[in-house]
Amino acid sequence: MAKAAPTSSKSLFMFIWLFIFMLNFNSSQGQEEVELLLSFKASIHDPLHFLSNWLNSSSICKWHGITCSNSSNVNSIMLSSKNFSGEISSTMFQLPYVTNIDLSNNKLVGEIKLNHYSSLSSPLRYLNLSNNNLTGFLPQTLFSASFSNLETLDLSNNMFSGVIPNQIGLLPSLKYLDIGGNVLVGKIPNSITNLTTLQYLTLASNQLVGEIPKDIGLMKSLKWIYFGYNNLSDEIPRSIGELYSLNHLDLVYNNLTGPLPESLRNLTHLQYLFVYQNKLSGPIPLSIYELRNLVSLDLSYNSLSGEISELVINLQRLEILHLFSNSFTGKIPKSLTSLPRLQVLQLWSNKLIGEIPQELGKHNNLTVLDLSSNNLIGNIPDSLCDSGILYKLILFSNALEGEIPNSLSSCTSLGRVRLQDNKLSGSLPTDLTKLPHIYMLDISGNKLYGRIDDRKWNMKALQMLSLANNNFSGNLPNTFGSAKLEDLDLSHNQFSGYIPHGFGSLSEVMQLKLSNNNLYGNIPEEICLCKKLVVLEFSHNHLTGHIPKT
Ligand SMILES: *[C@@H]1O[C@H](CO)[C@@H](O)[C@H](O)[C@H]1NC(C)=O
Ligand SMILES: *[C@@H]1O[C@H](CO)[C@@H](O)[C@H](O)[C@H]1NC(C)=O
Ligand SMILES: *[C@@H]1O[C@H](CO)[C@@H](O)[C@H](O)[C@H]1NC(C)=O
Ligand SMILES: *[C@@H]1O[C@H](CO)[C@@H](O)[C@H](O)[C@H]1NC(C)=O
Ligand SMILES: *[C@@H]1O[C@H](CO)[C@@H](O)[C@H](O)[C@H]1NC(C)=O
Ligand SMILES: *[C@@H]1O[C@H](CO)[C@@H](O)[C@H](O)[C@H]1NC(C)=O
Ligand SMILES: *[C@@H]1O[C@H](CO)[C@@H](O)[C@H](O)[C@H]1NC(C)=O
Ligand SMILES: *[C@@H]1O[C@H](CO)[C@@H](O)[C@H](O)[C@H]1NC(C)=O
Ligand SMILES: *[C@@H]1O[C@H](CO)[C@@H](O)[C@H](O)[C@H]1NC(C)=O
Ligand SMILES: *[C@@H]1O[C@H](CO)[C@@H](O)[C@H](O)[C@H]1NC(C)=O
Ligand SMILES: *[C@@H]1O[C@H](CO)[C@@H](O)[C@H](O)[C@H]1NC(C)=O
């Protein structure tokens, strides 16, 4: 026992010493975090005083925007949208336990400096610096073994310049990478294909050139690809068909050439395929029609050709089909009429022939239909507005004939109607002139005839009306029921009678064309109330009297 006492008092002493050491260690550790964060606070401007409780004297874990772990270490800094300006002090990235940093949506400027990290390993998993005005190169260090825990990296919408570093492929845990909306140049490094855990990749809105990495198919976890608004060229790599989890593929506004790859067939989860504004050519590969989950297919503004297959019937979930501004030939497939969710169908500026499928709209959910500038013949189907939500009906510059269907008279959802430059005949459906939401009605350049003053005009939203180049006759109506009319073109018809005094109440009208009719009598003084007039055409009528002084 005698010998034991000193031992046990020694161990007690050791214990107390250790305890004090630990306390000290902990508080100096905490003190280091305090100093680092206060140094960040000092480096920025905080106009909303969000950091007012960041004081040396108060507990760091209670500071606004700071979250601590159970052991009182700072592990998350959430300071999005605080109107901070100034430069980010690099001390922010030296906090030893921090896993999440969000400084998005501020006005931070300058470069990110991470030089001290050359040997350290950061626990950082989430870094969001998006929507600031950060400049300089993407920090090389960020793409090194030091940041191997990074899962989410959002540097989008800044002013980062230079190339995408080759080391980008070294981040083994990355799931989410957004470096879109910067001024990055050069090629997409092939090493990016090493990011096999990446699910979300945005490089959109930069100035990237060159080809999409041929081995992109290695990035097996990818669900979302956004490469739009760059200058990427060459063909879409075939291996893209190996990205079996892909949900969104967005390659719009690039310089891509060649065909759509047949390999797309295997992308059974694909819901959004956007390749508009490129230089793609050749036909739509039949494999596209195997993508049964497609919700939106946009191939517009390319040089694609060939026919649109009846196999489109497979795309039962399709809501938006944009194939405009290509060189598609053949007929509009009948099977489009049996896509129950189809809302937007835009096939304009192609070389399509034949009739508009007779039941189009009957079993669809059409809100926008634009088939303009093709070579379509036959009647306008009765069923287009069966959805009750058709808003845009645009069929101009075809060779459509027959009457404007009466069914459109009850289509109260219509806003924009452009049927000009066809061969439509008959009279204007009576109740069409009572539709409350139409702001544009252009039916010029047809063979329409009959009176228009024999019904009520009550088009409250109307801004533009053109009946020009038809064979309408009789008197002009005194009003169109709209105080918003800006552009009224009734020229090149057979209208007769006086210019109605009511036209003086068109207070917004800028363009008024009544030329080439059989109007007679005086120019009514009231016209001078139309203060916004820029263009006034009354030529080739039988008007008499004097030109109003005002
Ligand atoms: C914070 O307080 C410690 C002493 O508790 C002091 O050493 C340190 O200089 C202070 N830091 C600042 C930025 O005021
Ligand atoms: C922190 O403590 C809570 C309960 O006190 C526990 O549920 C949680 O798992 C702990 N978290 C960590 C990261 O240890
Ligand atoms: C942030 O700053 C801008 C001007 O720089 C100001 O318009 C805006 O109101 C500020 N936001 C808040 C929440 O004060
Ligand atoms: C980054 O922050 C922005 C703005 O606060 C937010 O919209 C975006 O979703 C965040 N990114 C990630 C990956 O969480
Ligand atoms: C971003 O910074 C640049 C200079 O680095 C400046 O010209 C530009 O106006 C800034 N933009 C915003 C939105 O603050
Ligand atoms: C992918 O990573 C491996 C190992 O780090 C490396 O050898 C290879 O060159 C990388 N691939 C590319 C395309 O950079
Ligand atoms: C693409 O390149 C063309 C020609 O060099 C250039 O005019 C255009 O601005 C570039 N677009 C982008 C998004 O970089
Ligand atoms: C776009 O592609 C064409 C070849 O189709 C090429 O000549 C041109 O340089 C490319 N433009 C850019 C900006 O890459
Ligand atoms: C598509 O999948 C089938 C089997 O599911 C496979 O045989 C074929 O090679 C795949 N094609 C591509 C381009 O990956
Ligand atoms: C039709 O479209 C409307 C929205 O425009 C939507 O709410 C509705 O769910 C659609 N119906 C079907 C069957 O897709
Ligand atoms: C236009 O209508 C008038 C009668 O209003 C008729 O005499 C004439 O033949 C028609 N012209 C055309 C081109 O249809």
XYZ file of C-alpha atoms and ligand atoms in Angstrom:
704
model
C 0.000 0.000 0.000
C 2.831 2.320 0.915
C 4.120 2.069 -2.537
C 0.744 2.400 -4.079
C -0.038 5.824 -2.712
C 2.532 7.749 -4.686
C 1.568 5.854 -7.791
C -2.089 6.631 -7.437
C -1.447 10.265 -6.589
C 0.858 10.359 -9.576
C -1.872 8.969 -11.843
C -4.369 11.362 -10.329
C -1.939 14.166 -11.082
C -1.509 12.824 -14.620
C -5.284 12.667 -15.007
C -5.762 16.252 -13.848
C -2.912 17.376 -16.022
C -4.442 15.618 -19.036
C -7.844 17.086 -18.204
C -6.420 20.578 -18.106
C -4.478 19.895 -21.275
C -7.640 18.694 -23.051
C -9.569 21.730 -21.862
C -6.834 23.956 -23.115
C -6.589 22.070 -26.330
C -10.316 22.309 -26.856
C -10.479 25.997 -26.113
C -7.481 26.800 -28.250
C -9.068 24.732 -30.977
C -12.279 26.733 -30.481
C -10.239 29.900 -30.360
C -8.662 29.036 -33.701
C -12.135 28.725 -35.251
C -13.155 32.046 -33.702
C -10.113 33.782 -35.122
C -10.651 32.285 -38.573
C -14.292 33.305 -38.695
C -13.647 36.780 -37.324
C -11.057 37.206 -39.993
C -13.693 36.270 -42.589
C -16.071 38.777 -40.997
C -13.433 41.476 -41.205
C -12.806 40.790 -44.898
C -16.350 41.396 -46.087
C -18.973 44.113 -45.947
C -22.181 43.084 -44.151
C -24.796 45.782 -44.843
C -27.640 43.865 -43.184
C -25.557 43.292 -40.013
C -26.272 39.605 -40.178
C -22.953 38.896 -38.461
C -23.671 41.278 -35.578
C -23.503 38.469 -33.006
C -20.198 37.174 -34.329
C -18.287 38.436 -31.277
C -15.204 37.117 -29.545
C -17.182 37.070 -26.337
C -20.125 34.891 -27.356
C -20.235 31.166 -28.013
C -19.310 30.439 -31.616
C -22.021 27.810 -31.920
C -24.676 30.499 -31.429
C -23.342 32.774 -34.142
C -25.794 33.413 -36.948
C -25.298 31.017 -39.826
C -23.017 28.699 -37.839
C -23.867 25.141 -36.883
C -21.656 23.062 -34.637
C -21.213 19.357 -34.281
C -21.928 17.570 -30.976
C -18.368 18.226 -29.941
C -18.810 21.979 -30.466
C -16.769 22.197 -33.627
C -17.997 24.436 -36.421
C -19.198 22.115 -39.150
C -21.488 24.217 -41.232
C -21.511 27.838 -42.398
C -24.740 28.816 -44.114
C -24.636 32.409 -45.311
C -26.608 32.446 -48.532
C -28.317 35.672 -49.706
C -26.972 38.018 -47.036
C -25.948 40.824 -49.393
C -22.296 40.385 -48.411
C -19.774 42.124 -50.601
C -15.992 42.189 -50.629
C -13.457 39.394 -50.941
C -13.756 35.987 -49.298
C -10.899 35.606 -46.887
C -9.271 32.223 -47.407
C -9.556 31.595 -43.662
C -13.065 30.358 -44.317
C -11.575 27.226 -45.869
C -9.143 26.585 -43.020
C -11.765 25.639 -40.447
C -10.661 22.127 -39.558
C -14.057 20.478 -39.118
C -16.271 22.322 -41.555
C -18.242 20.084 -43.910
C -20.710 22.563 -45.423
C -20.141 26.083 -46.707
C -22.847 28.057 -48.469
C -22.000 31.634 -49.455
C -24.239 31.644 -52.530
C -26.235 34.628 -53.686
C -24.031 37.390 -52.350
C -21.835 39.945 -54.067
C -18.491 38.469 -53.191
C -15.619 39.287 -55.524
C -12.002 38.369 -56.082
C -10.218 35.045 -56.345
C -10.456 32.011 -54.113
C -7.073 31.261 -52.619
C -6.490 27.801 -51.191
C -2.708 27.586 -51.361
C -2.320 26.480 -47.735
C -4.123 23.270 -48.631
C -1.250 21.726 -50.531
C -0.827 19.058 -47.871
C -3.939 19.281 -45.691
C -7.033 17.234 -46.196
C -10.351 19.043 -45.954
C -13.503 17.478 -44.528
C -15.557 19.746 -46.819
C -18.456 17.919 -48.458
C -20.667 20.775 -49.667
C -19.414 24.039 -51.146
C -21.780 26.522 -52.732
C -20.343 29.806 -53.989
C -22.852 30.257 -56.788
C -24.297 33.618 -57.765
C -21.429 35.853 -56.750
C -18.910 37.736 -58.815
C -15.830 35.646 -58.108
C -13.016 35.884 -60.623
C -9.745 34.219 -61.512
C -9.087 30.596 -62.407
C -10.929 27.707 -60.844
C -8.612 26.947 -57.907
C -6.483 23.910 -58.823
C -6.322 22.894 -55.174
C -10.053 22.382 -55.073
C -9.601 19.580 -57.577
C -6.961 17.705 -55.651
C -6.756 14.935 -53.107
C -7.103 17.605 -50.399
C -10.778 17.882 -51.235
C -11.494 14.226 -51.774
C -14.559 14.449 -49.508
C -16.349 16.942 -51.757
C -19.755 15.701 -52.844
C -21.346 18.955 -53.985
C -19.500 21.761 -55.711
C -21.533 24.676 -57.011
C -19.464 27.523 -58.461
C -22.064 28.557 -61.007
C -22.870 32.094 -62.083
C -19.609 33.810 -61.288
C -16.850 35.179 -63.481
C -14.392 32.299 -63.236
C -12.137 32.194 -66.279
C -9.473 29.997 -67.806
C -9.770 26.302 -68.527
C -11.350 23.474 -66.570
C -8.387 21.901 -64.719
C -7.343 18.412 -65.748
C -7.339 17.373 -62.114
C -11.109 17.629 -62.077
C -11.229 13.857 -62.457
C -9.564 13.422 -59.084
C -12.590 14.127 -56.907
C -13.671 10.587 -56.031
C -16.891 11.409 -54.143
C -18.331 14.179 -56.303
C -22.049 13.820 -57.000
C -22.974 17.348 -58.031
C -20.822 19.681 -60.102
C -22.083 23.008 -61.409
C -19.575 25.356 -63.012
C -22.084 26.834 -65.476
C -22.525 30.535 -66.091
C -18.851 31.484 -66.017
C -16.360 32.453 -68.716
C -14.475 29.175 -68.927
C -12.677 28.459 -72.188
C -10.907 25.527 -73.801
C -12.026 21.936 -74.017
C -13.824 19.689 -71.572
C -10.907 17.646 -70.170
C -11.145 13.913 -70.850
C -10.266 13.314 -67.241
C -13.767 14.408 -66.299
C -14.897 10.932 -67.337
C -13.188 9.636 -64.190
C -15.989 11.198 -62.124
C -17.948 7.971 -62.025
C -19.978 8.988 -58.963
C -21.175 12.230 -60.538
C -24.950 12.463 -60.952
C -25.401 16.093 -61.920
C -23.078 17.936 -64.291
C -23.505 21.485 -65.555
C -20.982 23.177 -67.770
C -23.643 25.310 -69.464
C -23.181 28.954 -70.458
C -19.422 29.130 -70.803
C -17.220 29.404 -73.872
C -16.124 25.798 -74.112
C -15.060 24.442 -77.484
C -14.014 21.109 -78.921
C -15.829 17.836 -78.623
C -17.823 16.197 -75.852
C -15.450 13.580 -74.340
C -15.840 10.366 -76.356
C -15.789 8.318 -73.170
C -18.582 10.199 -71.449
C -20.290 6.806 -71.266
C -17.968 5.955 -68.381
C -19.752 8.416 -66.114
C -22.309 5.794 -65.239
C -24.020 7.695 -62.409
C -24.974 10.703 -64.517
C -28.627 11.664 -64.381
C -28.456 15.255 -65.534
C -26.191 16.709 -68.226
C -26.317 20.407 -69.064
C -23.741 21.439 -71.684
C -25.858 24.098 -73.429
C -24.753 27.580 -74.513
C -21.134 26.762 -75.338
C -19.352 26.221 -78.613
C -18.978 22.462 -78.469
C -18.506 20.882 -81.867
C -18.197 17.517 -83.575
C -20.695 14.691 -83.150
C -22.643 13.651 -80.064
C -20.550 10.691 -78.817
C -22.114 7.294 -79.246
C -21.156 6.279 -75.719
C -23.782 8.660 -74.363
C -26.120 5.715 -74.905
C -24.397 3.935 -72.042
C -25.521 6.459 -69.430
C -28.432 4.290 -68.418
C -29.524 6.551 -65.537
C -29.739 9.686 -67.646
C -32.855 11.749 -67.042
C -31.969 15.124 -68.603
C -29.754 15.628 -71.627
C -29.334 19.260 -72.595
C -26.868 20.164 -75.361
C -28.623 23.243 -76.740
C -26.968 26.227 -78.439
C -23.728 24.555 -79.476
C -22.037 23.749 -82.737
C -22.744 20.007 -82.764
C -22.863 18.285 -86.128
C -23.681 14.857 -87.500
C -26.619 12.648 -86.603
C -28.431 11.999 -83.367
C -26.808 8.753 -82.198
C -28.804 5.562 -82.611
C -27.406 4.497 -79.216
C -29.873 6.761 -77.401
C -32.174 3.739 -77.478
C -30.945 2.454 -74.108
C -31.629 5.656 -72.165
C -34.879 4.317 -70.825
C -35.075 6.875 -68.012
C -34.603 9.872 -70.265
C -37.381 12.426 -69.767
C -35.893 15.550 -71.308
C -33.924 15.565 -74.539
C -32.949 19.062 -75.634
C -30.565 19.558 -78.557
C -32.032 22.670 -80.183
C -29.831 25.238 -81.936
C -27.075 23.018 -83.256
C -26.087 21.790 -86.708
C -27.355 18.240 -86.400
C -28.371 16.520 -89.612
C -29.867 13.281 -90.847
C -33.128 11.676 -89.786
C -34.531 11.152 -86.306
C -33.166 7.700 -85.412
C -35.990 5.253 -84.782
C -34.441 4.534 -81.399
C -35.707 7.916 -80.164
C -39.211 6.509 -80.370
C -38.166 3.869 -77.838
C -37.634 6.485 -75.131
C -41.002 5.853 -73.570
C -40.454 8.158 -70.608
C -39.812 11.249 -72.705
C -41.763 14.242 -71.438
C -40.158 16.845 -73.631
C -38.362 16.411 -76.938
C -36.807 19.484 -78.499
C -34.802 19.025 -81.693
C -35.622 22.435 -83.142
C -33.255 24.712 -85.056
C -31.105 22.014 -86.629
C -30.817 20.567 -90.128
C -32.627 17.327 -89.420
C -34.544 15.734 -92.268
C -36.664 12.731 -93.158
C -40.106 11.888 -91.913
C -41.549 11.997 -88.428
C -42.422 8.373 -87.748
C -45.830 7.066 -86.689
C -43.799 5.314 -83.974
C -44.163 8.561 -82.064
C -47.220 6.802 -80.650
C -44.837 5.086 -78.215
C -44.154 8.376 -76.484
C -47.322 8.316 -74.431
C -45.879 10.650 -71.775
C -44.844 13.338 -74.209
C -46.017 16.838 -73.280
C -43.835 18.995 -75.503
C -42.715 18.209 -79.045
C -40.569 20.856 -80.739
C -39.279 19.917 -84.177
C -39.459 23.362 -85.773
C -36.915 24.921 -88.091
C -35.582 21.724 -89.604
C -36.113 20.080 -92.983
C -38.597 17.400 -92.037
C -40.685 16.049 -94.907
C -43.727 13.844 -95.270
C -46.962 14.045 -93.352
C -47.707 14.935 -89.773
C -48.097 11.482 -88.168
C -51.675 10.600 -87.260
C -50.469 8.913 -84.108
C -49.743 12.322 -82.583
C -53.494 12.530 -82.076
C -53.326 9.762 -79.484
C -50.724 11.240 -77.145
C -52.935 12.117 -74.182
C -50.546 14.523 -72.470
C -49.388 16.407 -75.547
C -49.675 20.104 -74.746
C -47.260 21.874 -77.038
C -46.797 20.809 -80.647
C -44.529 23.027 -82.728
C -43.555 21.749 -86.170
C -43.212 25.095 -87.960
C -40.729 25.882 -90.729
C -40.319 22.402 -92.152
C -41.380 20.854 -95.438
C -44.369 18.938 -94.147
C -47.135 18.058 -96.594
C -50.613 16.568 -96.452
C -53.424 17.359 -94.083
C -53.460 18.198 -90.399
C -54.571 14.898 -88.763
C -58.353 15.132 -88.456
C -58.655 14.317 -84.762
C -55.734 16.441 -83.595
C -56.674 17.932 -80.244
C -59.506 15.526 -79.551
C -57.485 13.209 -77.318
C -54.627 15.613 -76.598
C -54.229 18.396 -74.075
C -53.204 21.097 -76.553
C -52.244 24.545 -75.332
C -49.927 25.558 -78.166
C -50.159 24.407 -81.767
C -47.807 25.903 -84.340
C -47.649 24.252 -87.752
C -46.893 27.426 -89.700
C -44.654 27.681 -92.771
C -45.113 24.188 -94.137
C -46.982 22.912 -97.171
C -50.090 21.677 -95.412
C -53.393 21.325 -97.273
C -56.970 20.481 -96.358
C -59.204 21.822 -93.611
C -58.467 23.081 -90.150
C -59.738 20.221 -87.932
C -62.737 20.888 -85.697
C -61.110 19.288 -82.669
C -58.093 21.534 -82.060
C -59.598 23.190 -78.983
C -61.221 20.119 -77.475
C -58.798 20.452 -74.550
C -60.470 23.758 -73.696
C -57.027 25.226 -72.947
C -55.704 26.014 -76.433
C -53.909 29.354 -76.196
C -51.845 29.676 -79.368
C -53.124 28.544 -82.738
C -50.603 29.307 -85.437
C -51.079 27.872 -88.895
C -49.962 30.666 -91.201
C -48.192 30.223 -94.546
C -49.621 26.888 -95.590
C -52.216 26.010 -98.212
C -55.099 25.287 -95.841
C -58.591 25.637 -97.261
C -62.210 25.429 -96.190
C -63.756 27.524 -93.462
C -62.435 28.627 -90.109
C -64.106 25.953 -87.944
C -67.068 27.151 -85.893
C -65.707 25.199 -82.946
C -63.086 27.896 -82.460
C -65.889 30.349 -81.571
C -66.273 28.646 -78.222
C -62.532 28.350 -77.570
C -62.431 31.040 -74.897
C -58.843 30.184 -73.935
C -57.439 31.480 -77.241
C -54.929 34.324 -77.017
C -52.962 34.281 -80.246
C -54.476 33.241 -83.567
C -52.487 33.491 -86.781
C -54.044 31.870 -89.826
C -52.787 34.297 -92.456
C -51.579 33.385 -95.926
C -53.625 30.275 -96.518
C -56.584 29.604 -98.810
C -59.299 29.781 -96.193
C -62.756 30.755 -97.439
C -66.207 31.386 -96.062
C -67.107 33.987 -93.491
C -65.757 34.841 -90.092
C -67.478 32.598 -87.477
C -69.981 34.830 -85.673
C -68.927 34.269 -82.085
C -65.186 34.371 -82.775
C -65.452 38.130 -82.322
C -66.545 37.706 -78.720
C -63.520 35.783 -77.469
C -62.233 37.642 -74.428
C -58.537 36.729 -74.374
C -57.462 36.966 -78.000
C -54.819 39.681 -78.258
C -53.719 38.848 -81.772
C -55.955 37.798 -84.622
C -54.371 37.651 -88.049
C -56.413 36.038 -90.791
C -55.086 38.174 -93.631
C -54.226 36.821 -97.046
C -57.065 34.334 -97.363
C -60.283 34.210 -99.390
C -62.636 35.095 -96.586
C -65.740 37.105 -97.357
C -68.997 38.439 -95.975
C -69.948 41.234 -93.605
C -68.243 41.827 -90.276
C -70.622 44.520 -88.988
C -73.491 42.081 -88.546
C -72.362 40.758 -85.180
C -71.103 42.034 -81.860
C -67.363 42.690 -81.574
C -66.376 42.278 -77.973
C -62.702 41.343 -78.001
C -61.533 42.993 -74.786
C -57.887 41.938 -75.074
C -57.365 42.652 -78.761
C -54.129 44.460 -79.644
C -53.604 43.376 -83.220
C -56.255 42.643 -85.819
C -55.570 41.999 -89.463
C -58.277 41.083 -91.940
C -56.237 42.457 -94.872
C -56.200 40.884 -98.290
C -59.530 39.118 -98.130
C -62.892 39.859 -99.665
C -64.792 41.131 -96.659
C -67.534 43.618 -97.475
C -70.218 45.803 -95.952
C -69.720 48.567 -93.405
C -66.978 48.684 -90.827
C -68.076 48.058 -87.243
C -68.010 51.133 -85.015
C -66.011 49.278 -82.373
C -64.044 46.073 -81.853
C -64.712 46.114 -78.128
C -61.075 46.691 -77.212
C -59.383 49.761 -75.740
C -56.005 48.142 -76.360
C -55.961 47.925 -80.142
C -52.559 49.031 -81.454
C -52.525 47.636 -84.948
C -55.607 47.486 -87.138
C -55.273 46.402 -90.763
C -58.453 46.132 -92.819
C -56.820 47.018 -96.150
C -57.371 45.255 -99.463
C -60.977 44.201 -98.945
C -64.345 45.351 -100.288
C -65.441 47.378 -97.283
C -67.787 50.247 -98.047
C -69.567 53.024 -96.197
C -68.092 55.678 -93.905
C -65.075 55.463 -91.655
C -66.817 55.017 -88.274
C -66.566 57.884 -85.747
C -65.942 55.177 -83.155
C -62.393 54.706 -84.487
C -61.576 57.922 -82.606
C -61.721 55.988 -79.354
C -58.839 53.718 -80.386
C -56.551 55.574 -78.022
C -53.681 53.088 -78.321
C -53.710 52.627 -82.077
C -50.343 53.149 -83.761
C -51.062 51.632 -87.141
C -54.380 52.046 -88.924
C -54.683 50.699 -92.461
C -57.913 51.012 -94.399
C -56.457 51.361 -97.910
C -57.795 49.613 -100.991
C -61.450 49.432 -100.019
C -64.568 51.228 -101.193
C -64.894 53.611 -98.259
C -66.461 57.001 -98.924
C -67.389 60.192 -97.110
C -65.146 62.374 -94.918
C -62.234 61.453 -92.753
C -63.874 61.825 -89.326
C -62.365 64.494 -87.056
C -62.324 61.911 -84.248
C -59.384 60.116 -85.889
C -57.282 62.977 -84.524
C -57.926 61.656 -81.012
C -55.694 58.680 -81.834
C -52.606 60.353 -80.392
C -50.275 57.394 -80.845
C -50.767 56.993 -84.594
C -47.584 56.369 -86.532
C -48.941 54.806 -89.694
C -52.212 55.895 -91.290
C -53.191 54.464 -94.671
C -56.449 55.540 -96.284
C -55.323 55.384 -99.936
C -57.341 53.815 -102.766
C -60.788 54.525 -101.413
C -63.443 57.050 -102.417
C -62.939 59.456 -99.541
C -63.877 63.106 -100.020
C -63.775 66.371 -98.105
C -60.768 67.856 -96.393
C -58.026 66.380 -94.255
C -58.751 67.329 -90.617
C -56.447 70.197 -89.538
C -55.573 68.561 -86.218
C -10.395 37.289 -28.710
O -10.165 37.092 -27.343
C -8.895 36.479 -27.055
C -8.783 36.291 -25.553
O -9.929 35.676 -25.063
C -7.795 37.359 -27.557
O -6.548 36.726 -27.344
C -7.968 37.616 -29.035
O -7.011 38.548 -29.485
C -9.350 38.168 -29.317
N -9.504 38.262 -30.737
C -10.040 39.300 -31.334
C -10.132 39.232 -32.833
O -10.485 40.246 -30.731
C -25.422 14.307 -31.778
O -26.194 14.038 -30.642
C -27.516 13.604 -30.892
C -28.258 13.432 -29.574
O -27.636 14.118 -28.568
C -27.479 12.311 -31.673
O -28.798 11.927 -32.018
C -26.683 12.503 -32.961
O -26.552 11.281 -33.636
C -25.307 13.059 -32.664
N -24.649 13.368 -33.897
C -23.406 13.056 -34.151
C -22.889 13.491 -35.475
O -22.724 12.474 -33.359
C -29.156 44.036 -51.183
O -28.514 45.096 -51.871
C -29.231 45.636 -52.959
C -28.423 46.750 -53.586
O -27.093 46.388 -53.718
C -30.568 46.175 -52.490
O -31.311 46.587 -53.607
C -31.327 45.082 -51.761
O -32.517 45.612 -51.238
C -30.494 44.506 -50.639
N -31.210 43.416 -50.023
C -31.701 43.498 -48.808
C -32.427 42.286 -48.313
O -31.535 44.473 -48.112
C -26.483 26.849 -54.319
O -27.132 28.028 -53.942
C -28.103 28.476 -54.845
C -28.595 29.840 -54.417
O -28.817 29.894 -53.073
C -29.196 27.449 -54.919
O -30.199 27.848 -55.817
C -28.589 26.139 -55.384
O -29.576 25.129 -55.388
C -27.466 25.719 -54.483
N -26.801 24.571 -55.085
C -26.805 23.383 -54.544
C -26.098 22.317 -55.260
O -27.361 23.147 -53.475
C -18.327 41.786 -61.457
O -16.970 42.210 -61.445
C -16.537 42.831 -62.616
C -15.077 43.186 -62.468
O -14.379 42.164 -61.880
C -17.365 44.078 -62.852
O -16.994 44.657 -64.079
C -18.836 43.718 -62.909
O -19.620 44.878 -62.996
C -19.250 42.963 -61.661
N -20.623 42.514 -61.831
C -21.504 42.604 -60.850
C -22.873 42.079 -61.165
O -21.263 43.056 -59.778
C -8.521 8.552 -64.569
O -7.827 8.309 -63.380
C -6.778 7.370 -63.497
C -6.209 7.099 -62.130
O -6.126 8.270 -61.388
C -5.725 7.898 -64.459
O -4.696 6.967 -64.624
C -6.373 8.177 -65.796
O -5.440 8.775 -66.650
C -7.570 9.069 -65.620
N -8.283 9.164 -66.868
C -8.308 10.273 -67.581
C -9.097 10.236 -68.850
O -7.744 11.283 -67.226
C -19.084 30.684 -80.334
O -18.174 31.010 -81.339
C -18.592 32.060 -82.173
C -17.585 32.214 -83.291
O -16.286 32.101 -82.803
C -18.739 33.311 -81.331
O -19.222 34.374 -82.117
C -19.724 33.056 -80.213
O -19.811 34.172 -79.362
C -19.306 31.863 -79.410
N -20.369 31.565 -78.472
C -20.128 31.277 -77.195
C -21.317 30.991 -76.349
O -19.006 31.243 -76.738
C -18.419 25.166 -85.599
O -18.300 24.021 -86.410
C -17.757 24.279 -87.671
C -17.753 22.972 -88.409
O -19.036 22.485 -88.495
C -16.348 24.809 -87.522
O -15.837 25.136 -88.787
C -16.375 26.050 -86.658
O -15.064 26.482 -86.398
C -17.047 25.744 -85.344
N -17.145 26.959 -84.583
C -16.701 27.038 -83.350
C -16.836 28.358 -82.700
O -16.211 26.087 -82.768
C -28.232 -1.360 -75.192
O -28.621 -2.406 -74.333
C -28.530 -3.674 -74.891
C -29.016 -4.683 -73.890
O -29.812 -4.106 -72.919
C -27.105 -3.966 -75.264
O -27.020 -5.207 -75.914
C -26.600 -2.902 -76.197
O -25.216 -3.079 -76.443
C -26.797 -1.533 -75.574
N -26.435 -0.515 -76.527
C -25.653 0.478 -76.205
C -25.366 1.465 -77.282
O -25.185 0.617 -75.097
C -53.424 19.033 -69.221
O -52.670 20.224 -69.034
C -52.869 20.841 -67.781
C -51.989 22.078 -67.722
O -51.914 22.730 -68.914
C -52.481 19.879 -66.686
O -52.751 20.483 -65.446
C -53.236 18.594 -66.817
O -52.773 17.684 -65.860
C -53.031 18.009 -68.205
N -53.803 16.803 -68.370
C -53.254 15.689 -68.821
C -54.171 14.539 -69.012
O -52.086 15.594 -69.100
C -65.542 39.540 -103.650
O -66.881 39.784 -103.278
C -67.675 40.440 -104.274
C -69.028 40.702 -103.693
O -68.915 41.283 -102.458
C -67.751 39.567 -105.485
O -68.424 40.220 -106.474
C -66.352 39.228 -105.953
O -66.408 38.300 -106.996
C -65.496 38.650 -104.825
N -64.139 38.506 -105.262
C -63.407 37.430 -104.988
C -61.989 37.469 -105.476
O -63.845 36.473 -104.362
